[in-house]
Coordinates of C-alpha atoms in Angstrom, one line a residue:
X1 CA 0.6 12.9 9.6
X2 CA 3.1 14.0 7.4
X3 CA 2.3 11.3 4.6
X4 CA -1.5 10.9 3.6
X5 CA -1.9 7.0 2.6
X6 CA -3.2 7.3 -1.5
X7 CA -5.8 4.6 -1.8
X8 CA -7.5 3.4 -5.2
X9 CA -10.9 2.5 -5.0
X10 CA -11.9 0.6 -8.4
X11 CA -16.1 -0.1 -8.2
X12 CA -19.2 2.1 -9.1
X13 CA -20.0 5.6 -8.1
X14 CA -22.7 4.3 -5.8
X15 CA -20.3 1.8 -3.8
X16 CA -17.3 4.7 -4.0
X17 CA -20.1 6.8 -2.1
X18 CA -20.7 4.6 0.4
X19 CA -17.2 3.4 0.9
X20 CA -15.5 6.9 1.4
X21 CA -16.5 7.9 4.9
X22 CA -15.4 4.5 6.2
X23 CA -12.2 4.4 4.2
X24 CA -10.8 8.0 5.3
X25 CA -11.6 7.4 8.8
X26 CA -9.8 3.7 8.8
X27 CA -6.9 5.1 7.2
X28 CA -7.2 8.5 8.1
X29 CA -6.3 10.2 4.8
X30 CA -8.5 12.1 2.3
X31 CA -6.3 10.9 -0.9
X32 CA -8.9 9.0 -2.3
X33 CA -9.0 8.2 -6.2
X34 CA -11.8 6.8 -7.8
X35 CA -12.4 4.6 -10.7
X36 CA -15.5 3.3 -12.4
X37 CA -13.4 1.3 -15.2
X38 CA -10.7 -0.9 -16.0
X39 CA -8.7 1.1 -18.1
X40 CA -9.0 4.2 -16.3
X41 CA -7.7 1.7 -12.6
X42 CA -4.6 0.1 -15.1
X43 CA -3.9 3.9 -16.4
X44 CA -3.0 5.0 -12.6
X45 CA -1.3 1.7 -11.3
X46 CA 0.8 2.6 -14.7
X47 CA 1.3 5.8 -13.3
X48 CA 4.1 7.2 -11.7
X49 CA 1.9 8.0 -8.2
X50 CA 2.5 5.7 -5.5
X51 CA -0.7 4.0 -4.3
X52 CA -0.5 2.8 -1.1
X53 CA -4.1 0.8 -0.5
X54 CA -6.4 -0.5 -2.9
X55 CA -10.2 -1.9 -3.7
X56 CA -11.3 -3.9 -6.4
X57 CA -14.9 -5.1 -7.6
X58 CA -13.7 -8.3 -9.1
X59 CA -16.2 -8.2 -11.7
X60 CA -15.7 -4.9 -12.8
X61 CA -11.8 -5.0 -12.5
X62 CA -11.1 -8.6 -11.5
X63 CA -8.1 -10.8 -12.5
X64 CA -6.6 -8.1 -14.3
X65 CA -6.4 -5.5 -11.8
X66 CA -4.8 -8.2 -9.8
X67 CA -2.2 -9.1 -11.5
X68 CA -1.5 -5.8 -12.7
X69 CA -0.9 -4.4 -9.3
X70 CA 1.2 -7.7 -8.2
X71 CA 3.5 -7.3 -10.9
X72 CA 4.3 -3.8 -10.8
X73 CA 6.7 -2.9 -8.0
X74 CA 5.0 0.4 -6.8
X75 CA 2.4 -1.5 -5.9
X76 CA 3.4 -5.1 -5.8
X77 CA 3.3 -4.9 -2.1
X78 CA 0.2 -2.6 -1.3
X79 CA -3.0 -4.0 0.5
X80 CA -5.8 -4.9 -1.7
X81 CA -9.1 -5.9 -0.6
X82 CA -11.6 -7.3 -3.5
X83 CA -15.2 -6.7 -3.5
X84 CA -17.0 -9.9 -4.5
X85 CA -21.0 -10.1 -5.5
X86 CA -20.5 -13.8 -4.3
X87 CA -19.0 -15.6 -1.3
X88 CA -18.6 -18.6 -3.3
X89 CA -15.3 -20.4 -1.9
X90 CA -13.9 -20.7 -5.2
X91 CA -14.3 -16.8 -6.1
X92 CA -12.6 -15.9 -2.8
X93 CA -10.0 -18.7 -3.5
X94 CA -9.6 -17.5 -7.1
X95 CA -8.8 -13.7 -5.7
X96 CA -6.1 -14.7 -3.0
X97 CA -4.6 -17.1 -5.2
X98 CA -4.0 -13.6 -7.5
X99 CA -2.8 -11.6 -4.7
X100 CA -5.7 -10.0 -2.8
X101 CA -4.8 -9.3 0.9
X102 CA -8.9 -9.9 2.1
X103 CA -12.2 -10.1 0.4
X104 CA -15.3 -9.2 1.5
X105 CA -18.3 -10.1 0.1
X106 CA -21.6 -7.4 -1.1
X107 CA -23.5 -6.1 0.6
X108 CA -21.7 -5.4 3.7
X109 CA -22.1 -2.9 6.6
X110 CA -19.7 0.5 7.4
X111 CA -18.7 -1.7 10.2
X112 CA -18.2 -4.9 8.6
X113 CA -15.7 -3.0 6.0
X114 CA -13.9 -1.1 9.2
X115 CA -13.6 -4.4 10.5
X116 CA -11.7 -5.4 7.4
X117 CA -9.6 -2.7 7.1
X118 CA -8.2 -2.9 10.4
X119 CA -7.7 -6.5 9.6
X120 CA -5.8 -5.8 6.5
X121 CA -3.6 -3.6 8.5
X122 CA -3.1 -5.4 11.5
X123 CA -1.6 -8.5 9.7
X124 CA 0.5 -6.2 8.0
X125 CA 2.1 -4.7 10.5
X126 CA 2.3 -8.1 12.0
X127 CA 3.7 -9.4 9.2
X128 CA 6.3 -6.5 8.9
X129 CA 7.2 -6.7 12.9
X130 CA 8.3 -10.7 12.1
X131 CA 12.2 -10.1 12.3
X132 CA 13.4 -11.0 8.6
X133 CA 16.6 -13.5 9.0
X134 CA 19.7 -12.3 6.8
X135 CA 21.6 -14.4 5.2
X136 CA 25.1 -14.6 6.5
X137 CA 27.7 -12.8 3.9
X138 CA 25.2 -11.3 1.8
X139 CA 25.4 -7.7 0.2
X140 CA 23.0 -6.6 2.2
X141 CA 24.8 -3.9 5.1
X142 CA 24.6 -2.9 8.1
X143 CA 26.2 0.1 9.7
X144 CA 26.2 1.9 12.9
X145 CA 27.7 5.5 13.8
X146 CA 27.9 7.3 16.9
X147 CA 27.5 11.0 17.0
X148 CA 31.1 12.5 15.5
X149 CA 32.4 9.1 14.9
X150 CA 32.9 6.7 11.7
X151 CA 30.9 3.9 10.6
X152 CA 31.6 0.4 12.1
X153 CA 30.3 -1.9 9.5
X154 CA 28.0 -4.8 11.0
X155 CA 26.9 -8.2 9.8
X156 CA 23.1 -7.9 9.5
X157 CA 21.3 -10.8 11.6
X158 CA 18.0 -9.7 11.4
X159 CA 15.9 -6.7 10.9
X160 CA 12.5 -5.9 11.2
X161 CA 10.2 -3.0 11.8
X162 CA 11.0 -1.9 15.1
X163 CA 15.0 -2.6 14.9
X164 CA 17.8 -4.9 14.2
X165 CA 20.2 -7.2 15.4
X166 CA 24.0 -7.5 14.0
X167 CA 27.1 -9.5 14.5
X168 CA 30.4 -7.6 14.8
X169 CA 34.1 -7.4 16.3
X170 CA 34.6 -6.5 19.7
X171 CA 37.4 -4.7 18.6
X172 CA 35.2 -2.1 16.9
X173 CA 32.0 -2.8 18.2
X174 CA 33.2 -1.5 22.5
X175 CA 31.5 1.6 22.1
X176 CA 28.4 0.4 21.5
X177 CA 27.0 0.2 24.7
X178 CA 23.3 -0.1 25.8
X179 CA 21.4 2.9 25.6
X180 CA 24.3 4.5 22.9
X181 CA 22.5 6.7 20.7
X182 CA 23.6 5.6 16.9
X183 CA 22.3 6.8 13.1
X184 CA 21.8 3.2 11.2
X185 CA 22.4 2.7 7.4
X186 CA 20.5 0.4 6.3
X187 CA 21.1 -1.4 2.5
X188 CA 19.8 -3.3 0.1
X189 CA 19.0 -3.2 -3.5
X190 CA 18.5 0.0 -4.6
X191 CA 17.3 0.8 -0.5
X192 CA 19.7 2.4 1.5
X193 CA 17.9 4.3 4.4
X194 CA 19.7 6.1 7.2
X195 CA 17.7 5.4 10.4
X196 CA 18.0 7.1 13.7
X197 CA 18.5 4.3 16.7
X198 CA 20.1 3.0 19.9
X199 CA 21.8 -0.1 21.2
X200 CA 19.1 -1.9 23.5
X201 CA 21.6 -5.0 24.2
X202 CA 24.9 -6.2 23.3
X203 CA 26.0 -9.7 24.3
X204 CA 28.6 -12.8 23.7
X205 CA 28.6 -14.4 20.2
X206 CA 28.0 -18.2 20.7
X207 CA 28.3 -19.0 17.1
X208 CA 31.9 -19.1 17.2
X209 CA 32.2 -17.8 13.2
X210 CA 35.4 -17.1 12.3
X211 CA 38.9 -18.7 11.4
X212 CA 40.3 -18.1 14.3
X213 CA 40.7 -14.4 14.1
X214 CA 37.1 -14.4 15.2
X215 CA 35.1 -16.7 17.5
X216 CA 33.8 -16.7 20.7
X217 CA 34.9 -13.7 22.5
X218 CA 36.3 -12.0 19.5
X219 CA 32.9 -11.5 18.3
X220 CA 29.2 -10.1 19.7
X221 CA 25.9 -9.6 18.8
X222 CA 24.4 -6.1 19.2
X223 CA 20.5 -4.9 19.3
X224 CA 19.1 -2.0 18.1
X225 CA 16.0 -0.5 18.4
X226 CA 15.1 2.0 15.6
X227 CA 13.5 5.3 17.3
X228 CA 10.7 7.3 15.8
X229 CA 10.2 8.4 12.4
X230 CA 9.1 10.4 9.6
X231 CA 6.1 8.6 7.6
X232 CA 8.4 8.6 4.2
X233 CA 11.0 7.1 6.1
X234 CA 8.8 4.7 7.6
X235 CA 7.3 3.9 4.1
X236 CA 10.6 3.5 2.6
X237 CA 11.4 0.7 5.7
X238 CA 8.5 -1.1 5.2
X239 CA 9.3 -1.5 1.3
X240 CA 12.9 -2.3 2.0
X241 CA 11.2 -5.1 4.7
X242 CA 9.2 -6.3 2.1
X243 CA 11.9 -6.8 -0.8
X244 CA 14.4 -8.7 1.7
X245 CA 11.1 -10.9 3.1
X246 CA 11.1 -11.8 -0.9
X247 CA 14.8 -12.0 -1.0
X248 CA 14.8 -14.5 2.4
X249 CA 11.3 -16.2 2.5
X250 CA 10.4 -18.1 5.9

C-alpha cells in the first residue's frame, strides 16, 4: 500500500499491548501511536498529522476525546471505537450520541475486537458506496475530458465511491460514449480531485430541464465509473464524499 492508515490508540500500556497485533493486522499498517493520557491524545488530534482510525478508553479519555476529534476537521470523519469498562446501555448510548463509530465493551477477545474492526470498516465503505444526491445548480462541478480534448463541463447528479452520474448537452456530451476513457475533475469546497474514469452508460434525459433550449432530447445523463487509484487519492475521495454527505444529508 502506498498509504499506511495512522491510528491513535488512547488506553493503558497493558491494553496498547494487547491491542497492537490485532489492530495492524485489521488495518494492515504499522503507524500506530500510543497514548496513556488525555493531554498527550488532545496534543496529537491538535497536531498537524492526519489520523485516520482511532481508540478511546472512555474513562481515561472519554467525552473529551470525543468531541475533540468530532470537531476538528482532520479527524471529524475518522472511525473511532471507544473502550468501555461497562456495557451499561446508557454508557454506550452516551458514546454514540458524541460521535463514536462502535463500542466495545472490556474485557474482549483478539477476535471479538477483529470482529469490530471489520465492522467499523465495512459500514464505512458502505456508507461511502451510498451514491450522494447533488443538488441541482450548485457549485459543486463536474467535468469530463477525453484524451487531447477540452473539458465538457457536467451537471453533477450523484457521486459516490465507485463513480458518478451527470446531466449534460447532447451537443457536447456525443463523444462520450460507453467504454470512452475520460480524466474526471471532481469539486467542491476546497476539494478538487482529478480522477481517472470511463463512461459505463449514457442514456435519454427524462427530466425534461430546461427552457426550451434544453429538454428531452437536448439533454442526457451519462455514467461513470472511476478506475483504480492511488491510496492519497482515494483518501482525498472519501473526505470530499464525506463533506458533500454533510452538505446533502439523506
Amino acid at each position: 500500500m502506498s498509504h499506511e492508515a495512522v491510528v491513535l490508540v488512547v488506553d493503558d500500556q497493558e491494553m496498547f499491548d494487547y491491542m497492537a497485533p490485532v489492530i495492524r493486522e485489521e488495518l494492515e499498517t504499522r503507524e500506530l501511536i500510543h497514548c496513556d493520557n488525555l493531554a498527550d491524545a488532545m496534543g496529537w488530534i491538535r497536531s498537524d498529522r492526519m489520523i485516520d482510525f482511532l481508540f478511546c478508553d472512555w474513562e481515561l479519555a472519554g467525552p473529551d476525546f470525543i468531541r475533540a476529534v468530532r470537531h476538528d476537521p482532520e479527524t471529524h470523519h475518522s472511525p473511532l471505537i471507544v473502550l468501555l469498562d461497562s456495557d451499561r446501555d446508557e454508557l454506550i448510548g452516551a458514546a454514540m450520541r458524541l460521535g463514536a463509530s462502535d463500542v466495545i465493551t472490556k474485557p474482549f477477545m483478539e477476535r471479538g475486537l477483529a470482529n469490530r474492526i471489520q465492522r467499523v470498516v465495512h459500514n464505512r465503505e458502505r456508507h461511502l458506496r451510498k451514491r450522494i444526491h447533488v443538488a441541482t445548480g450548485s457549485n459543486d462541478g463536474l467535468t469530463a475530458t477525453l484524451p487531447g480534448g477540452e473539458p465538457i463541463v457536467l451537471d453533477p447528479i450523484d457521486l459516490s465511491i465507485m463513480g458518478a452520474r451527470a446531466r449534460g448537452d447532447l451537443s457536447t456530451c456525443g463523444a462520450l460514449c460507453v467504454y470512452t476513457e475520460v480524466m474526471l475533475r471532481v469539486c467542491a469546497d476546497e476539494f478538487c480531485l482529478e480522477l481517472p474514469g470511463h463512461v459505463i452508460r449514457n442514456e435519454h434525459d427524462p427530466s425534461g430541464r430546461g427552457d426550451g433550449e434544453s429538454g428531452p432530447g437536448k439533454t442526457i445523463i451519462i455514467a461513470f465509473r472511476f478506475d483504480e487509484m492511488d491510496e492519497p487519492t482515494l483518501a482525498q475521495l472519501r473526505e470530499l464524499l464525506e463533506t458533500l454527505r454533510s452538505r446533502y444529508p439523506e
